Amino acid sequence: MDPKISIMIAGTYPMEDYAWMAREIELYGFDELHVADDLIMRPAWPILTLAGHHTRKIKLGPAIITPQLVNPAYHAANLVALDELTGGRAICGIGRGGFNAMVGLKQPASTIKMLREAVQVMRRLIRRDTSPFAGEYYTATSELVFDHKPVRSEIPIFIGTWGPKISQLAGEIAEGVKADCVADISYVRTLIDNMYIGAQRAGRVPDALEFTVGPLCSVSMDRNAATSMMKRFLAIYLPFLSPIKETLGLDEERIKKANDAYLTGDYKKAESFVTDDMVRAFSLTGTPDEIIPKIEALLDAGVTHLCFGPPHGPSVEEAITLLGERVLPYFRS
């Protein structure tokens, strides 16, 4: 069976651009369109509304929403509305969230319990279940029920994580795992193994679950331009990529220097601190012919779904074209 191949876009573009992006991604035949819901960017739900209105077949949804920032009942309401708009094409990724500290949110005492309860509340609402729910983090009374019937009583929910224990939780209760911003084979294998542990513990069939990896991507026919773009992008995001960077033993001093230089506007200096090893650990970067073997290695490691993450390349138009015309057909043959 062919692997699923998808694209994730972030809220970094003018709103008017998302309609043509969604149309192009669907026309090329990608399986899904994921939209990042990062705190410092345009939020996912209005982008998904635009994308849903301008597409007809592709599955789409947020990746990743956090129930710590917004109550899962509100996320469920948006998800059900998207599913209605798209005629049952909605999907949803949920996770702890990477930018919560920016608004003073502290890590919960038990991320596992918080996410488990959040998924339970969302599914309860989607099914229009009126039984009371009283958890440690979330509560739902019998009055909390949609006044309209959702298109579907079940909408796929996967869990986004970089941690082994949350991967086990996903194996127990979710459609699968999505690990964004990672391309390191050994790290990916660890998360897959833990998803399987959770599935077996819950009496589920592990092979029925989906493991999605969402490496950062910078693809161009100009390899140097693609690499420069990725190094600049990593200079922004490397401080937030825990625990991957610690597990892989990446140089924290270089990461700090790269981020400091970027924040002062010295982008070339910022790039100079980002090593090629860092680029390889988190991304698919280079020409189409250069990234295809890296994708094959991830699939051989057990990945069943690959989703190209931002920034995509020096030119998003060129990147979507190259991924659609040079990379996707290789894995459809």
mmCIF file of C-alpha atoms in Angstrom:
data_model
loop_
_atom_site.group_PDB
_atom_site.id
_atom_site.type_symbol
_atom_site.label_atom_id
_atom_site.label_comp_id
_atom_site.label_asym_id
_atom_site.label_seq_id
_atom_site.Cartn_x
_atom_site.Cartn_y
_atom_site.Cartn_z
ATOM 1 C CA MET A 1 0.000 0.000 0.000
ATOM 2 C CA ASP A 2 1.261 3.464 -0.894
ATOM 3 C CA PRO A 3 2.163 5.668 2.081
ATOM 4 C CA LYS A 4 0.044 8.727 2.753
ATOM 5 C CA ILE A 5 1.767 11.936 1.690
ATOM 6 C CA SER A 6 0.458 15.297 2.914
ATOM 7 C CA ILE A 7 1.401 18.932 3.475
ATOM 8 C CA MET A 8 1.161 21.133 6.552
ATOM 9 C CA ILE A 9 0.969 24.905 6.200
ATOM 10 C CA ALA A 10 1.405 27.498 8.936
ATOM 11 C CA GLY A 11 -0.315 30.793 9.582
ATOM 12 C CA THR A 12 2.545 32.842 8.146
ATOM 13 C CA TYR A 13 0.928 33.930 4.862
ATOM 14 C CA PRO A 14 -1.697 36.566 3.998
ATOM 15 C CA MET A 15 -5.171 35.093 4.386
ATOM 16 C CA GLU A 16 -5.878 35.483 0.677
ATOM 17 C CA ASP A 17 -3.091 32.998 -0.169
ATOM 18 C CA TYR A 18 -4.645 29.998 1.568
ATOM 19 C CA ALA A 19 -7.356 29.464 -1.043
ATOM 20 C CA TRP A 20 -4.925 28.906 -3.919
ATOM 21 C CA MET A 21 -2.554 26.894 -1.737
ATOM 22 C CA ALA A 22 -5.339 24.520 -0.728
ATOM 23 C CA ARG A 23 -6.532 24.146 -4.325
ATOM 24 C CA GLU A 24 -3.021 23.384 -5.586
ATOM 25 C CA ILE A 25 -2.319 20.876 -2.821
ATOM 26 C CA GLU A 26 -5.578 19.074 -3.565
ATOM 27 C CA LEU A 27 -5.075 19.116 -7.353
ATOM 28 C CA TYR A 28 -1.669 17.461 -6.993
ATOM 29 C CA GLY A 29 -3.295 14.614 -5.071
ATOM 30 C CA PHE A 30 -1.879 15.001 -1.564
ATOM 31 C CA ASP A 31 -3.833 12.997 1.005
ATOM 32 C CA GLU A 32 -4.316 15.605 3.708
ATOM 33 C CA LEU A 33 -3.811 19.279 4.450
ATOM 34 C CA HIS A 34 -2.756 20.104 8.002
ATOM 35 C CA VAL A 35 -2.794 23.650 9.351
ATOM 36 C CA ALA A 36 -0.584 24.578 12.300
ATOM 37 C CA ASP A 37 -2.347 26.315 15.176
ATOM 38 C CA ASP A 38 0.632 28.133 16.640
ATOM 39 C CA LEU A 39 -0.014 30.934 19.101
ATOM 40 C CA ILE A 40 2.159 33.532 17.369
ATOM 41 C CA MET A 41 0.662 33.018 13.893
ATOM 42 C CA ARG A 42 -2.736 33.272 12.210
ATOM 43 C CA PRO A 43 -4.992 30.682 13.880
ATOM 44 C CA ALA A 44 -5.887 27.438 12.162
ATOM 45 C CA TRP A 45 -9.693 27.517 12.166
ATOM 46 C CA PRO A 46 -10.272 30.482 9.800
ATOM 47 C CA ILE A 47 -7.557 29.167 7.474
ATOM 48 C CA LEU A 48 -9.221 25.751 7.476
ATOM 49 C CA THR A 49 -12.566 27.369 6.701
ATOM 50 C CA LEU A 50 -11.060 29.011 3.619
ATOM 51 C CA ALA A 51 -9.288 25.807 2.606
ATOM 52 C CA GLY A 52 -12.405 23.720 3.138
ATOM 53 C CA HIS A 53 -14.507 26.075 1.034
ATOM 54 C CA HIS A 54 -12.040 25.977 -1.861
ATOM 55 C CA THR A 55 -11.474 22.182 -1.952
ATOM 56 C CA ARG A 56 -13.680 19.176 -2.623
ATOM 57 C CA LYS A 57 -11.877 15.953 -1.675
ATOM 58 C CA ILE A 58 -8.808 16.439 0.483
ATOM 59 C CA LYS A 59 -9.018 15.693 4.215
ATOM 60 C CA LEU A 60 -8.004 18.629 6.361
ATOM 61 C CA GLY A 61 -7.702 19.779 9.929
ATOM 62 C CA PRO A 62 -5.598 21.486 12.592
ATOM 63 C CA ALA A 63 -2.267 20.096 13.699
ATOM 64 C CA ILE A 64 -1.806 20.680 16.506
ATOM 65 C CA ILE A 65 -4.459 22.301 18.746
ATOM 66 C CA THR A 66 -3.815 22.551 22.468
ATOM 67 C CA PRO A 67 -6.562 22.073 25.078
ATOM 68 C CA GLN A 68 -4.482 23.963 27.591
ATOM 69 C CA LEU A 69 -4.935 27.246 25.712
ATOM 70 C CA VAL A 70 -8.580 26.725 24.695
ATOM 71 C CA ASN A 71 -11.110 24.369 26.283
ATOM 72 C CA PRO A 72 -11.573 21.153 24.256
ATOM 73 C CA ALA A 73 -15.313 21.846 24.021
ATOM 74 C CA TYR A 74 -14.544 24.908 21.895
ATOM 75 C CA HIS A 75 -12.147 22.920 19.727
ATOM 76 C CA ALA A 76 -14.838 20.267 19.267
ATOM 77 C CA ALA A 77 -17.321 22.920 18.152
ATOM 78 C CA ASN A 78 -14.888 24.230 15.522
ATOM 79 C CA LEU A 79 -14.081 20.704 14.380
ATOM 80 C CA VAL A 80 -17.752 19.778 13.960
ATOM 81 C CA ALA A 81 -18.352 23.003 12.008
ATOM 82 C CA LEU A 82 -15.402 22.223 9.709
ATOM 83 C CA ASP A 83 -16.722 18.711 9.203
ATOM 84 C CA GLU A 84 -20.118 20.142 8.237
ATOM 85 C CA LEU A 85 -18.574 22.639 5.820
ATOM 86 C CA THR A 86 -16.472 19.970 4.107
ATOM 87 C CA GLY A 87 -19.014 17.168 4.021
ATOM 88 C CA GLY A 88 -17.150 14.926 6.461
ATOM 89 C CA ARG A 89 -13.521 15.612 5.538
ATOM 90 C CA ALA A 90 -12.295 16.965 8.876
ATOM 91 C CA ILE A 91 -9.485 15.473 10.949
ATOM 92 C CA CYS A 92 -7.862 16.817 14.107
ATOM 93 C CA GLY A 93 -4.521 16.710 15.876
ATOM 94 C CA ILE A 94 -4.266 17.555 19.554
ATOM 95 C CA GLY A 95 -1.222 18.003 21.791
ATOM 96 C CA ARG A 96 0.259 19.879 24.720
ATOM 97 C CA GLY A 97 1.339 22.893 22.647
ATOM 98 C CA GLY A 98 4.765 24.445 22.156
ATOM 99 C CA PHE A 99 4.286 28.149 22.903
ATOM 100 C CA ASN A 100 2.187 28.024 26.073
ATOM 101 C CA ALA A 101 4.884 29.651 28.198
ATOM 102 C CA MET A 102 4.493 32.850 26.146
ATOM 103 C CA VAL A 103 1.126 33.448 27.819
ATOM 104 C CA GLY A 104 2.168 32.203 31.237
ATOM 105 C CA LEU A 105 0.742 28.703 30.949
ATOM 106 C CA LYS A 106 2.731 26.197 32.963
ATOM 107 C CA GLN A 107 3.128 22.551 32.048
ATOM 108 C CA PRO A 108 0.272 20.563 33.615
ATOM 109 C CA ALA A 109 1.024 18.182 36.454
ATOM 110 C CA SER A 110 0.065 15.335 34.123
ATOM 111 C CA THR A 111 0.083 16.036 30.401
ATOM 112 C CA ILE A 112 -1.071 12.468 29.818
ATOM 113 C CA LYS A 113 -4.170 12.905 31.963
ATOM 114 C CA MET A 114 -4.929 16.313 30.450
ATOM 115 C CA LEU A 115 -4.782 15.004 26.882
ATOM 116 C CA ARG A 116 -6.724 11.859 27.719
ATOM 117 C CA GLU A 117 -9.522 13.943 29.247
ATOM 118 C CA ALA A 118 -9.468 16.432 26.361
ATOM 119 C CA VAL A 119 -9.953 13.673 23.797
ATOM 120 C CA GLN A 120 -12.745 12.183 25.917
ATOM 121 C CA VAL A 121 -14.560 15.535 26.127
ATOM 122 C CA MET A 122 -14.231 16.169 22.385
ATOM 123 C CA ARG A 123 -15.508 12.720 21.465
ATOM 124 C CA ARG A 124 -18.348 13.038 23.971
ATOM 125 C CA LEU A 125 -19.505 16.248 22.289
ATOM 126 C CA ILE A 126 -19.101 14.932 18.739
ATOM 127 C CA ARG A 127 -21.269 11.929 19.655
ATOM 128 C CA ARG A 128 -23.799 14.202 21.414
ATOM 129 C CA ASP A 129 -23.345 12.142 24.554
ATOM 130 C CA THR A 130 -25.063 13.903 27.468
ATOM 131 C CA SER A 131 -23.633 11.813 30.287
ATOM 132 C CA PRO A 132 -21.797 14.064 32.796
ATOM 133 C CA PHE A 133 -18.015 14.078 32.679
ATOM 134 C CA ALA A 134 -15.953 15.053 35.703
ATOM 135 C CA GLY A 135 -12.221 14.910 35.189
ATOM 136 C CA GLU A 136 -9.266 16.453 36.916
ATOM 137 C CA TYR A 137 -8.776 19.000 34.135
ATOM 138 C CA TYR A 138 -12.127 19.218 32.346
ATOM 139 C CA THR A 139 -15.789 18.979 33.254
ATOM 140 C CA ALA A 140 -18.889 18.583 31.093
ATOM 141 C CA THR A 141 -22.415 18.694 32.447
ATOM 142 C CA SER A 142 -25.425 17.019 30.833
ATOM 143 C CA GLU A 143 -26.401 20.442 29.408
ATOM 144 C CA LEU A 144 -23.205 20.606 27.339
ATOM 145 C CA VAL A 145 -24.487 19.182 24.062
ATOM 146 C CA PHE A 146 -24.589 20.615 20.546
ATOM 147 C CA ASP A 147 -28.000 21.915 19.483
ATOM 148 C CA HIS A 148 -27.335 20.571 15.988
ATOM 149 C CA LYS A 149 -26.449 17.084 14.828
ATOM 150 C CA PRO A 150 -22.833 16.700 13.666
ATOM 151 C CA VAL A 151 -22.296 15.261 10.188
ATOM 152 C CA ARG A 152 -20.419 12.331 11.735
ATOM 153 C CA SER A 153 -20.456 10.844 15.200
ATOM 154 C CA GLU A 154 -16.752 9.979 14.905
ATOM 155 C CA ILE A 155 -14.036 12.328 13.612
ATOM 156 C CA PRO A 156 -10.412 11.088 13.495
ATOM 157 C CA ILE A 157 -8.296 12.520 16.308
ATOM 158 C CA PHE A 158 -4.552 11.945 16.467
ATOM 159 C CA ILE A 159 -2.089 13.103 19.106
ATOM 160 C CA GLY A 160 0.914 15.265 18.376
ATOM 161 C CA THR A 161 3.975 14.608 20.495
ATOM 162 C CA TRP A 162 7.733 14.246 20.698
ATOM 163 C CA GLY A 163 7.554 12.147 23.854
ATOM 164 C CA PRO A 164 7.514 8.352 24.316
ATOM 165 C CA LYS A 165 4.858 8.358 27.045
ATOM 166 C CA ILE A 166 2.439 10.497 25.042
ATOM 167 C CA SER A 167 3.101 8.193 22.072
ATOM 168 C CA GLN A 168 1.918 5.335 24.278
ATOM 169 C CA LEU A 169 -1.219 7.314 25.127
ATOM 170 C CA ALA A 170 -1.881 7.816 21.415
ATOM 171 C CA GLY A 171 -1.510 4.085 20.897
ATOM 172 C CA GLU A 172 -4.170 3.557 23.555
ATOM 173 C CA ILE A 173 -6.831 6.088 22.567
ATOM 174 C CA ALA A 174 -6.133 7.921 19.299
ATOM 175 C CA GLU A 175 -5.957 7.328 15.555
ATOM 176 C CA GLY A 176 -2.201 7.532 15.877
ATOM 177 C CA VAL A 177 0.751 9.859 16.461
ATOM 178 C CA LYS A 178 1.993 12.899 14.598
ATOM 179 C CA ALA A 179 5.582 13.922 15.283
ATOM 180 C CA ASP A 180 6.263 17.276 13.632
ATOM 181 C CA CYS A 181 9.664 18.891 13.103
ATOM 182 C CA VAL A 182 11.648 15.653 13.287
ATOM 183 C CA ALA A 183 13.542 13.651 10.670
ATOM 184 C CA ASP A 184 15.997 11.674 12.812
ATOM 185 C CA ILE A 185 15.444 7.959 12.139
ATOM 186 C CA SER A 186 16.384 6.671 15.592
ATOM 187 C CA TYR A 187 14.137 9.196 17.304
ATOM 188 C CA VAL A 188 11.228 8.305 15.024
ATOM 189 C CA ARG A 189 11.702 4.576 15.718
ATOM 190 C CA THR A 190 11.534 5.203 19.469
ATOM 191 C CA LEU A 191 8.199 7.004 19.116
ATOM 192 C CA ILE A 192 6.791 4.272 16.847
ATOM 193 C CA ASP A 193 7.848 1.564 19.317
ATOM 194 C CA ASN A 194 6.093 3.401 22.133
ATOM 195 C CA MET A 195 2.919 3.907 20.104
ATOM 196 C CA TYR A 196 2.874 0.139 19.606
ATOM 197 C CA ILE A 197 3.374 -0.441 23.343
ATOM 198 C CA GLY A 198 0.331 1.689 24.099
ATOM 199 C CA ALA A 199 -1.779 -0.047 21.462
ATOM 200 C CA GLN A 200 -0.904 -3.504 22.763
ATOM 201 C CA ARG A 201 -1.610 -2.430 26.337
ATOM 202 C CA ALA A 202 -5.106 -1.314 25.279
ATOM 203 C CA GLY A 203 -5.755 -4.467 23.251
ATOM 204 C CA ARG A 204 -5.685 -2.604 19.955
ATOM 205 C CA VAL A 205 -4.094 -3.738 16.702
ATOM 206 C CA PRO A 206 -0.893 -1.650 16.369
ATOM 207 C CA ASP A 207 -0.759 -1.927 12.587
ATOM 208 C CA ALA A 208 -4.203 -0.315 12.368
ATOM 209 C CA LEU A 209 -2.770 2.920 13.774
ATOM 210 C CA GLU A 210 -1.071 5.654 11.803
ATOM 211 C CA PHE A 211 2.328 7.115 12.555
ATOM 212 C CA THR A 212 2.733 10.480 10.865
ATOM 213 C CA VAL A 213 6.041 12.250 10.753
ATOM 214 C CA GLY A 214 6.032 15.929 9.831
ATOM 215 C CA PRO A 215 9.620 16.978 9.187
ATOM 216 C CA LEU A 216 10.337 20.585 8.403
ATOM 217 C CA CYS A 217 10.854 20.934 4.667
ATOM 218 C CA SER A 218 12.830 23.248 2.420
ATOM 219 C CA VAL A 219 12.914 22.074 -1.179
ATOM 220 C CA SER A 220 14.213 23.950 -4.209
ATOM 221 C CA MET A 221 16.219 23.323 -7.352
ATOM 222 C CA ASP A 222 18.738 25.658 -5.716
ATOM 223 C CA ARG A 223 20.139 23.510 -2.918
ATOM 224 C CA ASN A 224 22.058 26.377 -1.292
ATOM 225 C CA ALA A 225 18.974 28.570 -1.163
ATOM 226 C CA ALA A 226 16.972 25.701 0.362
ATOM 227 C CA THR A 227 19.625 25.119 3.032
ATOM 228 C CA SER A 228 19.904 28.810 3.851
ATOM 229 C CA MET A 229 16.135 29.007 4.278
ATOM 230 C CA MET A 230 16.077 26.019 6.623
ATOM 231 C CA LYS A 231 18.960 27.248 8.759
ATOM 232 C CA ARG A 232 17.259 30.597 9.202
ATOM 233 C CA PHE A 233 13.991 28.843 10.102
ATOM 234 C CA LEU A 234 15.722 26.602 12.635
ATOM 235 C CA ALA A 235 17.393 29.614 14.229
ATOM 236 C CA ILE A 236 13.884 30.668 15.288
ATOM 237 C CA TYR A 237 12.510 27.296 16.333
ATOM 238 C CA LEU A 238 15.404 25.292 17.769
ATOM 239 C CA PRO A 239 14.916 26.616 21.336
ATOM 240 C CA PHE A 240 11.379 25.162 21.297
ATOM 241 C CA LEU A 241 12.290 21.706 19.974
ATOM 242 C CA SER A 242 12.591 19.895 23.293
ATOM 243 C CA PRO A 243 13.126 17.093 24.163
ATOM 244 C CA ILE A 244 14.432 16.224 20.682
ATOM 245 C CA LYS A 245 17.445 18.529 20.787
ATOM 246 C CA GLU A 246 18.477 17.290 24.237
ATOM 247 C CA THR A 247 17.991 13.636 23.288
ATOM 248 C CA LEU A 248 20.129 14.069 20.183
ATOM 249 C CA GLY A 249 22.813 15.943 22.138
ATOM 250 C CA LEU A 250 22.730 19.106 20.041
ATOM 251 C CA ASP A 251 24.903 22.041 21.090
ATOM 252 C CA GLU A 252 22.746 24.292 23.294
ATOM 253 C CA GLU A 253 25.234 27.151 23.112
ATOM 254 C CA ARG A 254 25.098 27.207 19.311
ATOM 255 C CA ILE A 255 21.295 27.067 19.442
ATOM 256 C CA LYS A 256 21.192 30.081 21.771
ATOM 257 C CA LYS A 257 23.644 32.033 19.630
ATOM 258 C CA ALA A 258 21.624 31.283 16.495
ATOM 259 C CA ASN A 259 18.409 32.427 18.144
ATOM 260 C CA ASP A 260 20.001 35.560 19.623
ATOM 261 C CA ALA A 261 21.430 36.546 16.230
ATOM 262 C CA TYR A 262 18.084 36.004 14.539
ATOM 263 C CA LEU A 263 16.265 38.131 17.100
ATOM 264 C CA THR A 264 18.702 41.008 16.476
ATOM 265 C CA GLY A 265 18.085 40.773 12.723
ATOM 266 C CA ASP A 266 21.502 39.337 11.785
ATOM 267 C CA TYR A 267 20.138 36.436 9.744
ATOM 268 C CA LYS A 268 23.411 35.400 8.101
ATOM 269 C CA LYS A 269 25.083 35.153 11.486
ATOM 270 C CA ALA A 270 22.123 33.177 12.774
ATOM 271 C CA GLU A 271 22.486 30.704 9.909
ATOM 272 C CA SER A 272 26.186 30.272 10.644
ATOM 273 C CA PHE A 273 25.419 28.769 14.058
ATOM 274 C CA VAL A 274 22.963 26.170 12.685
ATOM 275 C CA THR A 275 24.923 23.053 11.748
ATOM 276 C CA ASP A 276 24.251 20.580 8.949
ATOM 277 C CA ASP A 277 23.556 17.956 11.639
ATOM 278 C CA MET A 278 20.765 20.140 12.977
ATOM 279 C CA VAL A 279 19.303 20.482 9.491
ATOM 280 C CA ARG A 280 19.377 16.697 9.026
ATOM 281 C CA ALA A 281 17.827 16.011 12.428
ATOM 282 C CA PHE A 282 14.743 18.133 11.884
ATOM 283 C CA SER A 283 14.174 18.510 8.178
ATOM 284 C CA LEU A 284 14.028 17.364 4.598
ATOM 285 C CA THR A 285 16.183 19.963 2.867
ATOM 286 C CA GLY A 286 17.590 20.090 -0.651
ATOM 287 C CA THR A 287 16.478 19.288 -4.171
ATOM 288 C CA PRO A 288 13.668 16.802 -4.853
ATOM 289 C CA ASP A 289 16.192 14.106 -5.771
ATOM 290 C CA GLU A 290 18.055 14.691 -2.508
ATOM 291 C CA ILE A 291 15.047 14.445 -0.196
ATOM 292 C CA ILE A 292 13.488 11.328 -1.791
ATOM 293 C CA PRO A 293 16.024 8.884 -0.238
ATOM 294 C CA LYS A 294 15.502 10.527 3.159
ATOM 295 C CA ILE A 295 11.752 9.998 2.836
ATOM 296 C CA GLU A 296 12.340 6.357 1.887
ATOM 297 C CA ALA A 297 14.462 5.895 5.024
ATOM 298 C CA LEU A 298 11.638 7.272 7.198
ATOM 299 C CA LEU A 299 9.111 4.963 5.544
ATOM 300 C CA ASP A 300 11.441 2.002 6.033
ATOM 301 C CA ALA A 301 11.601 2.904 9.738
ATOM 302 C CA GLY A 302 7.846 2.382 10.060
ATOM 303 C CA VAL A 303 6.353 5.765 9.162
ATOM 304 C CA THR A 304 2.991 5.297 7.435
ATOM 305 C CA HIS A 305 2.213 8.943 6.698
ATOM 306 C CA LEU A 306 4.636 11.723 5.795
ATOM 307 C CA CYS A 307 3.501 15.339 6.037
ATOM 308 C CA PHE A 308 5.812 18.046 4.668
ATOM 309 C CA GLY A 309 6.105 20.831 7.228
ATOM 310 C CA PRO A 310 7.012 24.497 6.747
ATOM 311 C CA PRO A 311 8.746 26.580 5.562
ATOM 312 C CA HIS A 312 8.634 24.356 2.417
ATOM 313 C CA GLY A 313 11.314 26.344 0.563
ATOM 314 C CA PRO A 314 12.644 29.740 -0.500
ATOM 315 C CA SER A 315 9.519 30.021 -2.662
ATOM 316 C CA VAL A 316 6.335 28.341 -1.456
ATOM 317 C CA GLU A 317 5.015 28.277 -5.031
ATOM 318 C CA GLU A 318 8.109 26.451 -6.280
ATOM 319 C CA ALA A 319 8.071 24.115 -3.284
ATOM 320 C CA ILE A 320 4.449 23.014 -3.764
ATOM 321 C CA THR A 321 5.140 22.467 -7.476
ATOM 322 C CA LEU A 322 8.288 20.411 -6.840
ATOM 323 C CA LEU A 323 6.657 18.330 -4.122
ATOM 324 C CA GLY A 324 3.589 17.780 -6.292
ATOM 325 C CA GLU A 325 5.347 17.070 -9.575
ATOM 326 C CA ARG A 326 8.700 15.555 -8.590
ATOM 327 C CA VAL A 327 8.287 13.950 -5.146
ATOM 328 C CA LEU A 328 4.673 12.809 -4.793
ATOM 329 C CA PRO A 329 4.605 10.858 -8.106
ATOM 330 C CA TYR A 330 7.684 8.895 -7.016
ATOM 331 C CA PHE A 331 5.748 7.443 -4.084
ATOM 332 C CA ARG A 332 2.594 6.895 -6.104
ATOM 333 C CA SER A 333 4.285 4.606 -8.614
#
